[in-house]
Coordinates of C-alpha atoms and ligand atoms in Angstrom, one line a residue:
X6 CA -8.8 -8.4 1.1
X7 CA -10.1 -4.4 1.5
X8 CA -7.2 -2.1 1.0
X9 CA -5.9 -0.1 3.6
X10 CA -6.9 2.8 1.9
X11 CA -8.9 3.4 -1.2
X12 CA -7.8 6.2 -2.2
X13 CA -4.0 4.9 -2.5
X14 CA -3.1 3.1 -5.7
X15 CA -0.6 0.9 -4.5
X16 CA -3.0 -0.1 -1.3
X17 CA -5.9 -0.9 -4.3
X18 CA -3.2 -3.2 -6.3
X19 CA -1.9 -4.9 -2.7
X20 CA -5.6 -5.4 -2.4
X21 CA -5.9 -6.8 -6.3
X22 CA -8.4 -4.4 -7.0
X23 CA -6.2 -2.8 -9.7
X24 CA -4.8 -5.4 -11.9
X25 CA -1.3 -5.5 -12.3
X26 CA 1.1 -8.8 -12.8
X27 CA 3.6 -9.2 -10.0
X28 CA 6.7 -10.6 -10.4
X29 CA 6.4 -11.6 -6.6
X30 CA 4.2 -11.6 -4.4
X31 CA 3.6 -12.7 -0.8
X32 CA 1.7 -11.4 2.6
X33 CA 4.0 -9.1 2.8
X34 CA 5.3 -7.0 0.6
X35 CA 5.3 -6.8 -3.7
X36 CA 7.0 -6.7 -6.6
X37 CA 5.8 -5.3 -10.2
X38 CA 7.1 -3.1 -13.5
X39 CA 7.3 0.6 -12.9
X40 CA 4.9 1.6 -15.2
X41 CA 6.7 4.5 -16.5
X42 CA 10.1 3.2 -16.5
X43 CA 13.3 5.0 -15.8
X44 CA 16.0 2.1 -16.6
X45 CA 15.4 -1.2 -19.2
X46 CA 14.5 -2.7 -15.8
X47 CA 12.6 -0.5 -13.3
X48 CA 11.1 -2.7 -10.4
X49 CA 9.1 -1.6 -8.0
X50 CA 8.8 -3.3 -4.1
X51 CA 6.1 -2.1 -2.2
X52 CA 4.9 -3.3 1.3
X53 CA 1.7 -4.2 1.3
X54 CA 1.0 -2.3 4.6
X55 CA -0.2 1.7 4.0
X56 CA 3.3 3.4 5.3
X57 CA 3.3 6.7 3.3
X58 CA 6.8 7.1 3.4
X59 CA 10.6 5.7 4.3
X60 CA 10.5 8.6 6.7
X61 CA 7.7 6.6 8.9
X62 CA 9.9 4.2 9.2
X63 CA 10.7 3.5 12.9
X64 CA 11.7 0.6 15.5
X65 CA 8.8 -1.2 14.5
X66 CA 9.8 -1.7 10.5
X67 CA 13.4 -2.9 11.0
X68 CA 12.6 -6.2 9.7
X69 CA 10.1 -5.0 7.1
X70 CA 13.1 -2.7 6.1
X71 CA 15.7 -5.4 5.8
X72 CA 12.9 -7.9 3.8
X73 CA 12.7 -5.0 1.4
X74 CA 15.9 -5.0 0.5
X75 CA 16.5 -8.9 0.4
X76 CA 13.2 -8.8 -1.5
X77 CA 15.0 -6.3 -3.8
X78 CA 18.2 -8.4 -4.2
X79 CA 15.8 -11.9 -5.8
X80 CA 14.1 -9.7 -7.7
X81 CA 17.5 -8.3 -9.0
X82 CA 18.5 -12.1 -9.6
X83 CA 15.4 -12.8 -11.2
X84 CA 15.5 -10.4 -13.6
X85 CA 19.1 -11.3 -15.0
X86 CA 20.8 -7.6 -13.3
X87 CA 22.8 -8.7 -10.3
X88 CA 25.7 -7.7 -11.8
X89 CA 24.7 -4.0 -11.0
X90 CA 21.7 -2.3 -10.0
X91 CA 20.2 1.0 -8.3
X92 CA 18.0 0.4 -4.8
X93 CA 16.2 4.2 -4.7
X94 CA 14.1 5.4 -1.5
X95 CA 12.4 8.9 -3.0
X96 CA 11.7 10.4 0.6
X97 CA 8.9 13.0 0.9
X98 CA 8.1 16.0 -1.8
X99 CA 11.7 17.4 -2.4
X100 CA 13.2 13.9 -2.2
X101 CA 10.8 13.2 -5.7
X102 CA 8.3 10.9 -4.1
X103 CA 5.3 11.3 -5.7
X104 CA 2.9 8.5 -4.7
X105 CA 2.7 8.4 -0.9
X106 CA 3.0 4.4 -0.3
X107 CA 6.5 3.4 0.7
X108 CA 8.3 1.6 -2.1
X109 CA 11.8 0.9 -3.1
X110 CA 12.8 1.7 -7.1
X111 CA 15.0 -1.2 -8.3
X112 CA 16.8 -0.2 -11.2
X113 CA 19.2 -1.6 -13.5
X114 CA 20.0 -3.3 -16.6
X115 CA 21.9 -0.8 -19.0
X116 CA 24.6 -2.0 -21.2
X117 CA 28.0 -1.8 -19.7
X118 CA 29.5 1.6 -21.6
X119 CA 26.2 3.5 -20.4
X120 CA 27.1 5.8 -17.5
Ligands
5GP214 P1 8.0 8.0 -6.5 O1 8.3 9.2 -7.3 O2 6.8 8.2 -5.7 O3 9.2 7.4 -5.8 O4 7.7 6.9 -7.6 C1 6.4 6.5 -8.0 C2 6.6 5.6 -9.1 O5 5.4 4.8 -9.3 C3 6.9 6.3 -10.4 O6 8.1 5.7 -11.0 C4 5.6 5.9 -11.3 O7 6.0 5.7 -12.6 C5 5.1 4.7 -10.6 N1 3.7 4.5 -10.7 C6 2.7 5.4 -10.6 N2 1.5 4.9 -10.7 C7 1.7 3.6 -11.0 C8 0.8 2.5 -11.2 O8 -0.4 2.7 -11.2 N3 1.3 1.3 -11.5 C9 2.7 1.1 -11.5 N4 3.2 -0.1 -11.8 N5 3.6 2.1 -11.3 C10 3.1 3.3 -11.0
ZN215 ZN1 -1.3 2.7 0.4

C-alpha cells in the first residue's frame, strides 16, 4: 500500500513504511503507543485516511467519527483503563496539534489519588 502522503508520518506508518507495533489494526483506522507519552498509558487512534485535522471533519466522516471513538473505547478495555480515561482531539496550531494527521489521544492509567 503507498501512503497518502509521504511526507506525513502517520500516512508512512498506515502505509507500514515506518515500523511501529499496533495494538490494532484494520482497513480503517489504527492504534499504537504515543511515543512520547503523556499518561502511563497514552494511545494513539489514527485513521488511516490523510485528514489533517478534526476540523475537516464533515457529513462525510460521521461514521469514521463514531468508529474512532468505539475504536478508542476496546483499546481502553484492552489495555486494563476502562475505569477512567482521557479521549483528546488537539484541533489546529493553538489547540496543540502538532502533527497534521487526525488522531485521537487516549489517555489513562494513573493511580487513583493522582489528580
Ligand atoms: P498532537 O499534538 O499533534 O495532537 O499529537 C501528536 C502526538 O504524536 C504527540 O503526542 C507525539 O508524541 C506523537 N508522535 C509524534 N511522532 C510520532 C511517531 O513517529 N510515532 C508515534 N508513535 N507517535 C508520534
Ligand atoms: Zn497523513
Amino acid at each position: 500500500m503507498k501512503p497518502d502522503r509521504s511526507d506525513c508520518i502517520f500516512c508512512r506508518i498506515a502505509a507500514h513504511e515506518v515500523p511501529k507495533t499496533f495494538r490494532y489494526e484494520d482497513d480503517v483506522l489504527m492504534v499504537f503507543d504515543d511515543i512520547r507519552p503523556s499518561a502511563p498509558v497514552h494511545l494513539l487512534i489514527v485513521p488511516k485516511r490523510h485528514i489533517p485535522s478534526v476540523v475537516d471533519f464533515g457529513t462525510a466522516e460521521r461514521a469514521l467519527a463514531g468508529e474512532l471513538i468505539l475504536a478508542a473505547n476496546l483499546a481502553a478495555a484492552d489495555a486494563g483503563i476502562k475505569d477512567g480515561y482521557k479521549l483528546v482531539f488537539n484541533a489546529g496550531r493553538k489547540g496543540g496539534q502538532i502533527i497534521d494527521h487526525v488522531h485521537l489521544h487516549l489517555l489513562g492509567g494513573w493511580s487513583q489519588d493522582q489528580e
